[in-house]
Amino acid sequence: MENKKRIMSGMRPTGKLHLGHYFGVLKNWVDLQEKYESYFFIADWHALTTKYNQTDDLKENVKNVLLDWLASGINPDKSTVYLQSFVPETAMLHIYLSMITPQNWVERDPTLKDLAKIMKDKQENMSNLSYGLFGYPVLMTADILTFNTHFVPVGIDQVAHVELSRDIARRFNNIYKADYFIEPQPLLTKIPLMKGLDGNKMGKSFNNDIKISDSEEITEKKIKTGITDRNRIRKDDKGNPENCEVIFEYWKIFGSEDDINEVCQGCKNATMGCAECKKRLAQKVNEVLRPIREKRSQFENNDKLIKEIIYDGSAKARIKAKEVLDGAIDVIKMYK
Ligand code: TRP
């Protein structure tokens, strides 16, 4: 049946992805691709909004993001997986949308406000906030409207952007008196934030992450640094899993009910030390990640296949993108 609703979402090519991405985003996409006509893209133009002068790793980052997606189960036969800069229709749509978007709508965007503040705090020259960065929410709207998308699976931090996309879609429809663009809705998932090994949010820049692509040895080494119950200093101190900041949280994600009961008892009765508990956890984590990592390594050394996936996916994306763009151009009444 070709009556599926459409979803689209994307990620900036920041490099190798971590377990926060896997549990927070990718697992969800993998489920959604069964139910929706799905478009997933690597947002390389978006990367340029802030890193326009740091492009040395860009190609490698695109590749790594795709590898992690494929390893996690994003299936190019089910979803359309593409690279933003390979779909110029989005840029064209962006031009039209930029004409109708009031400047103060963009300025209101909370993420942009935060970003501007961070840059200011870092004493970075404000001229580093480029025109493209200010236009970021409009570009994101263009991404979404490129496929006349019904739903956008995103985290809570992106909801304001999707709201703006709705506003812009509605404004377009009002101005050109056509019921053309669907007002896209965010598709929120209730997935708790994955903590990093130090107890803060998992993030590459915090150096507290476990990568999908880490080796088993590195994974074990990293898990050894994980925060436990800070009051349990010696092995024969009785611990409290409820106060175990990170390691027990990971057990809840990776362990079976029996595993969890066992480490709980071991901790409370001081029959299992934190070192032993972490060692076991590392085994568990590696066990869960093994098939994903194996899949990744199958693609890793096949540049030709990776290229093919990106080219084919982008060509496929362009078919729908062109249809939507052509329709918009008609609605605007451009010369043709
Ligand atoms: N802004 C998103 C992020 O930083 C990435 C993104 C760009 C996106 N365009 C999108 C996500 C369109 C969903 C839909 O994570």
mmCIF file of C-alpha atoms and ligand atoms in Angstrom:
data_model
loop_
_atom_site.group_PDB
_atom_site.id
_atom_site.type_symbol
_atom_site.label_atom_id
_atom_site.label_comp_id
_atom_site.label_asym_id
_atom_site.label_seq_id
_atom_site.Cartn_x
_atom_site.Cartn_y
_atom_site.Cartn_z
ATOM 1 C CA MET A 1 0.000 0.000 0.000
ATOM 2 C CA GLU A 2 1.385 3.337 -0.980
ATOM 3 C CA ASN A 3 -0.759 5.154 1.522
ATOM 4 C CA LYS A 4 1.851 5.391 4.213
ATOM 5 C CA LYS A 5 2.394 8.692 5.964
ATOM 6 C CA ARG A 6 5.807 10.232 5.506
ATOM 7 C CA ILE A 7 8.437 10.934 8.141
ATOM 8 C CA MET A 8 11.800 12.581 7.800
ATOM 9 C CA SER A 9 14.655 13.294 10.136
ATOM 10 C CA GLY A 10 18.344 13.936 10.010
ATOM 11 C CA MET A 11 21.586 14.337 11.850
ATOM 12 C CA ARG A 12 24.574 16.528 11.362
ATOM 13 C CA PRO A 13 27.684 14.637 10.347
ATOM 14 C CA THR A 14 29.579 15.069 13.599
ATOM 15 C CA GLY A 15 31.564 11.833 13.361
ATOM 16 C CA LYS A 16 31.191 8.461 14.996
ATOM 17 C CA LEU A 17 27.947 8.093 16.900
ATOM 18 C CA HIS A 18 27.572 6.939 20.488
ATOM 19 C CA LEU A 19 25.093 4.912 22.494
ATOM 20 C CA GLY A 20 23.037 8.009 23.249
ATOM 21 C CA HIS A 21 22.373 8.276 19.516
ATOM 22 C CA TYR A 22 21.666 4.586 19.269
ATOM 23 C CA PHE A 23 19.175 4.303 22.106
ATOM 24 C CA GLY A 24 17.790 7.815 21.809
ATOM 25 C CA VAL A 25 17.357 8.103 18.052
ATOM 26 C CA LEU A 26 18.434 5.265 15.814
ATOM 27 C CA LYS A 27 16.517 2.426 17.453
ATOM 28 C CA ASN A 28 13.418 4.535 17.091
ATOM 29 C CA TRP A 29 14.051 5.232 13.410
ATOM 30 C CA VAL A 30 14.603 1.539 12.811
ATOM 31 C CA ASP A 31 11.138 0.832 14.219
ATOM 32 C CA LEU A 32 9.522 3.725 12.383
ATOM 33 C CA GLN A 33 10.876 2.708 8.979
ATOM 34 C CA GLU A 34 8.554 -0.312 9.107
ATOM 35 C CA LYS A 35 5.475 1.840 9.383
ATOM 36 C CA TYR A 36 6.183 5.040 7.489
ATOM 37 C CA GLU A 37 7.575 6.155 4.189
ATOM 38 C CA SER A 38 10.849 7.293 5.734
ATOM 39 C CA TYR A 39 13.491 9.781 4.708
ATOM 40 C CA PHE A 40 16.676 9.966 6.773
ATOM 41 C CA PHE A 41 19.387 12.356 5.789
ATOM 42 C CA ILE A 42 22.850 13.480 6.730
ATOM 43 C CA ALA A 43 22.703 17.220 7.210
ATOM 44 C CA ASP A 44 26.009 18.305 5.719
ATOM 45 C CA TRP A 45 24.811 21.832 4.916
ATOM 46 C CA HIS A 46 23.730 22.178 8.518
ATOM 47 C CA ALA A 47 27.239 21.206 9.572
ATOM 48 C CA LEU A 48 28.522 24.211 7.648
ATOM 49 C CA THR A 49 26.306 26.626 9.595
ATOM 50 C CA THR A 50 28.743 26.464 12.492
ATOM 51 C CA LYS A 51 31.765 24.595 11.110
ATOM 52 C CA TYR A 52 32.165 26.277 7.760
ATOM 53 C CA ASN A 53 35.885 26.602 8.429
ATOM 54 C CA GLN A 54 36.434 23.075 9.785
ATOM 55 C CA THR A 55 35.753 20.859 6.832
ATOM 56 C CA ASP A 56 38.807 18.596 6.841
ATOM 57 C CA ASP A 57 36.903 15.713 8.436
ATOM 58 C CA LEU A 58 33.576 16.321 6.747
ATOM 59 C CA LYS A 59 33.790 13.496 4.200
ATOM 60 C CA GLU A 60 34.957 11.036 6.826
ATOM 61 C CA ASN A 61 32.206 12.162 9.194
ATOM 62 C CA VAL A 62 29.507 11.630 6.591
ATOM 63 C CA LYS A 63 30.804 8.135 6.048
ATOM 64 C CA ASN A 64 30.954 7.327 9.743
ATOM 65 C CA VAL A 65 27.440 8.529 10.381
ATOM 66 C CA LEU A 66 26.140 6.389 7.556
ATOM 67 C CA LEU A 67 28.083 3.364 8.807
ATOM 68 C CA ASP A 68 26.564 3.758 12.254
ATOM 69 C CA TRP A 69 23.072 4.081 10.770
ATOM 70 C CA LEU A 70 23.467 0.955 8.685
ATOM 71 C CA ALA A 71 24.977 -0.946 11.600
ATOM 72 C CA SER A 72 22.025 0.055 13.758
ATOM 73 C CA GLY A 73 19.532 -1.326 11.290
ATOM 74 C CA ILE A 74 18.537 1.585 9.072
ATOM 75 C CA ASN A 75 17.757 -0.269 5.892
ATOM 76 C CA PRO A 76 18.215 1.570 2.573
ATOM 77 C CA ASP A 77 15.740 -0.814 0.964
ATOM 78 C CA LYS A 78 13.062 0.343 3.378
ATOM 79 C CA SER A 79 14.031 3.954 4.012
ATOM 80 C CA THR A 80 15.353 6.634 1.731
ATOM 81 C CA VAL A 81 18.777 7.493 3.103
ATOM 82 C CA TYR A 82 20.367 10.527 1.520
ATOM 83 C CA LEU A 83 22.891 13.327 1.775
ATOM 84 C CA GLN A 84 21.434 16.813 2.060
ATOM 85 C CA SER A 85 23.828 18.427 -0.407
ATOM 86 C CA PHE A 86 22.906 15.822 -3.029
ATOM 87 C CA VAL A 87 19.311 17.029 -3.080
ATOM 88 C CA PRO A 88 19.437 20.560 -4.504
ATOM 89 C CA GLU A 89 15.633 20.762 -4.496
ATOM 90 C CA THR A 90 15.900 21.484 -0.780
ATOM 91 C CA ALA A 91 18.074 24.520 -1.461
ATOM 92 C CA MET A 92 15.595 25.769 -4.039
ATOM 93 C CA LEU A 93 12.692 25.326 -1.706
ATOM 94 C CA HIS A 94 14.724 27.127 0.934
ATOM 95 C CA ILE A 95 14.934 30.181 -1.315
ATOM 96 C CA TYR A 96 11.168 30.356 -1.669
ATOM 97 C CA LEU A 97 10.565 29.782 2.017
ATOM 98 C CA SER A 98 13.146 32.386 2.978
ATOM 99 C CA MET A 99 11.134 35.007 1.089
ATOM 100 C CA ILE A 100 7.985 34.458 3.125
ATOM 101 C CA THR A 101 9.527 33.925 6.561
ATOM 102 C CA PRO A 102 9.467 37.043 8.740
ATOM 103 C CA GLN A 103 12.880 37.767 10.155
ATOM 104 C CA ASN A 104 11.585 37.988 13.700
ATOM 105 C CA TRP A 105 10.244 34.433 13.500
ATOM 106 C CA VAL A 106 13.787 33.244 12.962
ATOM 107 C CA GLU A 107 15.193 35.472 15.664
ATOM 108 C CA ARG A 108 12.702 34.023 18.135
ATOM 109 C CA ASP A 109 14.039 30.512 17.652
ATOM 110 C CA PRO A 110 15.229 29.396 21.108
ATOM 111 C CA THR A 111 18.021 27.137 19.905
ATOM 112 C CA LEU A 112 19.444 29.940 17.882
ATOM 113 C CA LYS A 113 19.212 32.241 20.867
ATOM 114 C CA ASP A 114 21.131 29.705 22.951
ATOM 115 C CA LEU A 115 23.733 29.329 20.267
ATOM 116 C CA ALA A 116 24.189 33.057 19.977
ATOM 117 C CA LYS A 117 24.597 33.245 23.740
ATOM 118 C CA ILE A 118 27.162 30.448 23.826
ATOM 119 C CA MET A 119 29.162 32.121 21.105
ATOM 120 C CA LYS A 120 28.992 35.385 22.959
ATOM 121 C CA ASP A 121 30.052 33.748 26.230
ATOM 122 C CA LYS A 122 32.950 32.154 24.468
ATOM 123 C CA GLN A 123 33.824 35.681 23.383
ATOM 124 C CA GLU A 124 33.695 34.582 19.816
ATOM 125 C CA ASN A 125 33.384 37.338 17.362
ATOM 126 C CA MET A 126 29.693 37.814 16.675
ATOM 127 C CA SER A 127 30.409 38.034 12.990
ATOM 128 C CA ASN A 128 31.007 34.285 13.238
ATOM 129 C CA LEU A 129 27.239 33.985 13.450
ATOM 130 C CA SER A 130 26.744 33.784 9.749
ATOM 131 C CA TYR A 131 23.731 34.540 7.601
ATOM 132 C CA GLY A 132 23.460 30.799 7.000
ATOM 133 C CA LEU A 133 23.349 30.060 10.705
ATOM 134 C CA PHE A 134 20.587 32.598 11.250
ATOM 135 C CA GLY A 135 18.723 30.956 8.416
ATOM 136 C CA TYR A 136 19.177 27.514 9.922
ATOM 137 C CA PRO A 137 15.553 27.136 11.053
ATOM 138 C CA VAL A 138 14.372 27.990 7.545
ATOM 139 C CA LEU A 139 16.739 25.458 6.034
ATOM 140 C CA MET A 140 15.436 22.878 8.467
ATOM 141 C CA THR A 141 11.914 23.785 7.394
ATOM 142 C CA ALA A 142 12.979 23.271 3.791
ATOM 143 C CA ASP A 143 14.353 19.838 4.719
ATOM 144 C CA ILE A 144 11.037 18.860 6.210
ATOM 145 C CA LEU A 145 8.777 20.386 3.553
ATOM 146 C CA THR A 146 10.915 18.911 0.754
ATOM 147 C CA PHE A 147 8.889 15.727 1.138
ATOM 148 C CA ASN A 148 5.687 17.324 2.354
ATOM 149 C CA THR A 149 6.327 15.380 5.505
ATOM 150 C CA HIS A 150 3.613 14.442 7.998
ATOM 151 C CA PHE A 151 5.797 13.680 11.022
ATOM 152 C CA VAL A 152 9.283 14.527 12.172
ATOM 153 C CA PRO A 153 10.777 12.179 14.771
ATOM 154 C CA VAL A 154 13.004 14.366 16.916
ATOM 155 C CA GLY A 155 14.127 14.916 20.462
ATOM 156 C CA ILE A 156 12.539 17.524 22.653
ATOM 157 C CA ASP A 157 15.347 19.981 21.841
ATOM 158 C CA GLN A 158 14.204 20.144 18.221
ATOM 159 C CA VAL A 159 10.495 20.660 18.804
ATOM 160 C CA ALA A 160 10.700 24.437 18.561
ATOM 161 C CA HIS A 161 12.186 24.044 15.087
ATOM 162 C CA VAL A 162 9.380 21.788 13.963
ATOM 163 C CA GLU A 163 6.849 24.277 15.344
ATOM 164 C CA LEU A 164 8.430 26.925 13.183
ATOM 165 C CA SER A 165 8.148 24.620 10.188
ATOM 166 C CA ARG A 166 4.439 24.357 10.866
ATOM 167 C CA ASP A 167 4.160 28.138 11.051
ATOM 168 C CA ILE A 168 6.026 28.563 7.791
ATOM 169 C CA ALA A 169 3.968 25.859 6.051
ATOM 170 C CA ARG A 170 0.753 27.545 7.212
ATOM 171 C CA ARG A 171 1.974 30.952 6.135
ATOM 172 C CA PHE A 172 2.867 29.625 2.702
ATOM 173 C CA ASN A 173 -0.605 28.153 2.343
ATOM 174 C CA ASN A 174 -2.228 31.413 3.450
ATOM 175 C CA ILE A 175 -0.153 33.670 1.232
ATOM 176 C CA TYR A 176 -0.629 31.618 -1.908
ATOM 177 C CA LYS A 177 -4.169 30.578 -1.003
ATOM 178 C CA ALA A 178 -3.483 26.940 -1.537
ATOM 179 C CA ASP A 179 -3.765 24.041 0.794
ATOM 180 C CA TYR A 180 -0.368 22.862 -0.329
ATOM 181 C CA PHE A 181 2.019 22.024 2.474
ATOM 182 C CA ILE A 182 1.087 19.626 5.224
ATOM 183 C CA GLU A 183 1.806 21.134 8.635
ATOM 184 C CA PRO A 184 4.438 18.737 9.946
ATOM 185 C CA GLN A 185 4.191 17.454 13.476
ATOM 186 C CA PRO A 186 6.985 16.405 15.787
ATOM 187 C CA LEU A 187 6.963 12.743 16.705
ATOM 188 C CA LEU A 188 8.325 12.678 20.219
ATOM 189 C CA THR A 189 9.690 9.557 21.748
ATOM 190 C CA LYS A 190 9.746 9.047 25.463
ATOM 191 C CA ILE A 191 13.240 7.742 25.667
ATOM 192 C CA PRO A 192 15.126 8.797 28.780
ATOM 193 C CA LEU A 193 18.379 10.545 28.169
ATOM 194 C CA MET A 194 21.358 8.234 28.162
ATOM 195 C CA LYS A 195 23.871 9.300 30.764
ATOM 196 C CA GLY A 196 27.537 9.539 29.971
ATOM 197 C CA LEU A 197 30.064 7.638 32.081
ATOM 198 C CA ASP A 198 30.586 10.682 34.290
ATOM 199 C CA GLY A 199 26.873 11.098 35.012
ATOM 200 C CA ASN A 200 26.312 14.036 32.667
ATOM 201 C CA LYS A 201 24.426 13.783 29.397
ATOM 202 C CA MET A 202 26.308 11.537 27.004
ATOM 203 C CA GLY A 203 28.106 13.647 24.465
ATOM 204 C CA LYS A 204 31.125 13.458 22.276
ATOM 205 C CA SER A 205 32.493 16.762 23.475
ATOM 206 C CA PHE A 206 32.245 15.692 27.126
ATOM 207 C CA ASN A 207 34.518 12.725 26.574
ATOM 208 C CA ASN A 208 32.093 10.506 28.469
ATOM 209 C CA ASP A 209 30.641 8.436 25.665
ATOM 210 C CA ILE A 210 30.795 4.899 24.377
ATOM 211 C CA LYS A 211 30.833 4.787 20.626
ATOM 212 C CA ILE A 212 28.872 2.273 18.609
ATOM 213 C CA SER A 213 32.167 1.579 16.830
ATOM 214 C CA ASP A 214 34.396 1.273 19.918
ATOM 215 C CA SER A 215 36.238 -2.016 20.268
ATOM 216 C CA GLU A 216 35.289 -4.379 23.068
ATOM 217 C CA GLU A 217 38.523 -3.540 24.901
ATOM 218 C CA ILE A 218 37.888 0.202 24.726
ATOM 219 C CA THR A 219 34.298 -0.351 25.835
ATOM 220 C CA GLU A 220 35.463 -2.253 28.899
ATOM 221 C CA LYS A 221 38.083 0.368 29.683
ATOM 222 C CA LYS A 222 35.529 3.157 29.437
ATOM 223 C CA ILE A 223 32.986 1.345 31.590
ATOM 224 C CA LYS A 224 35.652 1.025 34.298
ATOM 225 C CA THR A 225 35.547 4.816 34.605
ATOM 226 C CA GLY A 226 31.772 4.869 35.163
ATOM 227 C CA ILE A 227 30.430 6.494 38.303
ATOM 228 C CA THR A 228 28.904 4.151 40.896
ATOM 229 C CA ASP A 229 27.552 4.772 44.406
ATOM 230 C CA ARG A 230 29.877 7.471 45.667
ATOM 231 C CA ASN A 231 29.376 6.374 49.278
ATOM 232 C CA ARG A 232 30.612 2.890 48.606
ATOM 233 C CA ILE A 233 34.320 3.295 49.005
ATOM 234 C CA ARG A 234 35.587 -0.174 49.876
ATOM 235 C CA LYS A 235 34.392 -3.433 48.448
ATOM 236 C CA ASP A 236 32.952 -4.590 51.777
ATOM 237 C CA ASP A 237 30.944 -1.381 52.204
ATOM 238 C CA LYS A 238 27.328 -2.109 51.461
ATOM 239 C CA GLY A 239 26.167 -0.163 48.445
ATOM 240 C CA ASN A 240 22.860 1.194 47.277
ATOM 241 C CA PRO A 241 22.028 0.742 43.587
ATOM 242 C CA GLU A 242 19.589 3.635 43.813
ATOM 243 C CA ASN A 243 22.570 5.910 44.417
ATOM 244 C CA CYS A 244 24.686 4.288 41.738
ATOM 245 C CA GLU A 245 24.790 7.138 39.300
ATOM 246 C CA VAL A 246 25.738 5.511 36.036
ATOM 247 C CA ILE A 247 26.589 1.831 36.172
ATOM 248 C CA PHE A 248 23.253 0.701 37.558
ATOM 249 C CA GLU A 249 21.464 2.904 35.021
ATOM 250 C CA TYR A 250 23.317 1.037 32.295
ATOM 251 C CA TRP A 251 22.342 -2.275 33.839
ATOM 252 C CA LYS A 252 18.729 -1.220 33.507
ATOM 253 C CA ILE A 253 19.273 -0.688 29.801
ATOM 254 C CA PHE A 254 21.415 -3.702 29.015
ATOM 255 C CA GLY A 255 20.626 -6.332 31.629
ATOM 256 C CA SER A 256 17.834 -8.865 31.969
ATOM 257 C CA GLU A 257 15.675 -8.805 35.051
ATOM 258 C CA ASP A 258 17.783 -11.593 36.516
ATOM 259 C CA ASP A 259 21.013 -9.711 35.830
ATOM 260 C CA ILE A 260 19.614 -6.653 37.519
ATOM 261 C CA ASN A 261 18.458 -8.575 40.584
ATOM 262 C CA GLU A 262 21.803 -10.272 40.877
ATOM 263 C CA VAL A 263 23.905 -7.103 40.798
ATOM 264 C CA CYS A 264 21.428 -5.388 43.092
ATOM 265 C CA GLN A 265 21.812 -8.106 45.721
ATOM 266 C CA GLY A 266 25.565 -8.209 45.219
ATOM 267 C CA CYS A 267 25.793 -4.475 45.785
ATOM 268 C CA LYS A 268 23.459 -4.277 48.774
ATOM 269 C CA ASN A 269 25.101 -7.228 50.531
ATOM 270 C CA ALA A 270 28.615 -6.211 49.544
ATOM 271 C CA THR A 271 29.237 -9.593 47.957
ATOM 272 C CA MET A 272 30.041 -8.034 44.595
ATOM 273 C CA GLY A 273 32.477 -5.146 44.286
ATOM 274 C CA CYS A 274 32.082 -2.316 41.821
ATOM 275 C CA ALA A 275 35.018 -3.575 39.771
ATOM 276 C CA GLU A 276 33.406 -6.964 39.298
ATOM 277 C CA CYS A 277 30.048 -5.372 38.568
ATOM 278 C CA LYS A 278 31.565 -3.168 35.869
ATOM 279 C CA LYS A 279 33.413 -6.066 34.343
ATOM 280 C CA ARG A 280 30.185 -7.971 34.005
ATOM 281 C CA LEU A 281 28.406 -4.956 32.632
ATOM 282 C CA ALA A 282 31.092 -4.510 29.999
ATOM 283 C CA GLN A 283 30.571 -8.104 28.905
ATOM 284 C CA LYS A 284 26.867 -7.486 28.652
ATOM 285 C CA VAL A 285 27.232 -4.247 26.711
ATOM 286 C CA ASN A 286 29.660 -5.877 24.310
ATOM 287 C CA GLU A 287 27.301 -8.787 23.849
ATOM 288 C CA VAL A 288 24.438 -6.470 22.912
ATOM 289 C CA LEU A 289 26.613 -4.413 20.592
ATOM 290 C CA ARG A 290 28.416 -7.324 18.946
ATOM 291 C CA PRO A 291 25.978 -7.888 16.052
ATOM 292 C CA ILE A 292 25.777 -4.139 15.449
ATOM 293 C CA ARG A 293 29.534 -3.819 15.368
ATOM 294 C CA GLU A 294 29.861 -6.835 13.112
ATOM 295 C CA LYS A 295 27.426 -5.306 10.690
ATOM 296 C CA ARG A 296 29.369 -2.072 10.774
ATOM 297 C CA SER A 297 32.607 -3.816 9.931
ATOM 298 C CA GLN A 298 30.996 -5.459 6.921
ATOM 299 C CA PHE A 299 30.309 -2.053 5.410
ATOM 300 C CA GLU A 300 33.404 -0.339 6.758
ATOM 301 C CA ASN A 301 35.844 -1.431 4.122
ATOM 302 C CA ASN A 302 33.465 -1.223 1.239
ATOM 303 C CA ASP A 303 33.680 2.378 0.099
ATOM 304 C CA LYS A 304 32.048 1.504 -3.179
ATOM 305 C CA LEU A 305 28.954 0.193 -1.470
ATOM 306 C CA ILE A 306 28.779 3.199 0.864
ATOM 307 C CA LYS A 307 28.978 5.551 -2.121
ATOM 308 C CA GLU A 308 26.316 3.582 -3.915
ATOM 309 C CA ILE A 309 23.962 3.780 -0.948
ATOM 310 C CA ILE A 310 24.385 7.558 -0.721
ATOM 311 C CA TYR A 311 24.024 8.113 -4.463
ATOM 312 C CA ASP A 312 21.053 5.801 -4.899
ATOM 313 C CA GLY A 313 19.295 7.111 -1.809
ATOM 314 C CA SER A 314 19.788 10.708 -2.873
ATOM 315 C CA ALA A 315 18.540 9.983 -6.393
ATOM 316 C CA LYS A 316 15.453 8.398 -4.903
ATOM 317 C CA ALA A 317 14.920 11.335 -2.543
ATOM 318 C CA ARG A 318 15.097 13.730 -5.490
ATOM 319 C CA ILE A 319 12.123 12.148 -7.188
ATOM 320 C CA LYS A 320 9.742 13.062 -4.375
ATOM 321 C CA ALA A 321 11.609 16.334 -3.731
ATOM 322 C CA LYS A 322 11.179 17.436 -7.329
ATOM 323 C CA GLU A 323 7.496 16.634 -7.312
ATOM 324 C CA VAL A 324 6.955 18.717 -4.172
ATOM 325 C CA LEU A 325 9.130 21.591 -5.399
ATOM 326 C CA ASP A 326 7.413 21.728 -8.791
ATOM 327 C CA GLY A 327 4.067 21.891 -7.072
ATOM 328 C CA ALA A 328 5.238 24.743 -4.855
ATOM 329 C CA ILE A 329 6.567 26.648 -7.861
ATOM 330 C CA ASP A 330 3.158 26.302 -9.514
ATOM 331 C CA VAL A 331 1.383 27.485 -6.409
ATOM 332 C CA ILE A 332 3.643 30.547 -6.205
ATOM 333 C CA LYS A 333 2.872 31.201 -9.889
ATOM 334 C CA MET A 334 6.436 31.406 -11.103
ATOM 335 C CA TYR A 335 6.998 31.753 -14.852
ATOM 336 C CA LYS A 336 7.345 28.410 -16.503
HETATM 337 N N1 TRP B 1 18.562 20.254 13.605
HETATM 338 C C1 TRP B 1 18.781 18.844 13.731
HETATM 339 C C2 TRP B 1 19.857 18.612 14.791
HETATM 340 O O1 TRP B 1 20.660 19.481 15.046
HETATM 341 C C3 TRP B 1 19.204 18.220 12.436
HETATM 342 C C4 TRP B 1 18.219 18.477 11.372
HETATM 343 C C5 TRP B 1 18.359 19.322 10.337
HETATM 344 C C6 TRP B 1 16.910 17.910 11.256
HETATM 345 N N2 TRP B 1 17.262 19.316 9.539
HETATM 346 C C7 TRP B 1 16.350 18.456 10.080
HETATM 347 C C8 TRP B 1 16.185 17.015 12.020
HETATM 348 C C9 TRP B 1 15.053 18.135 9.670
HETATM 349 C C10 TRP B 1 14.893 16.677 11.613
HETATM 350 C C11 TRP B 1 14.343 17.237 10.442
HETATM 351 O O2 TRP B 1 19.897 17.547 15.344
#
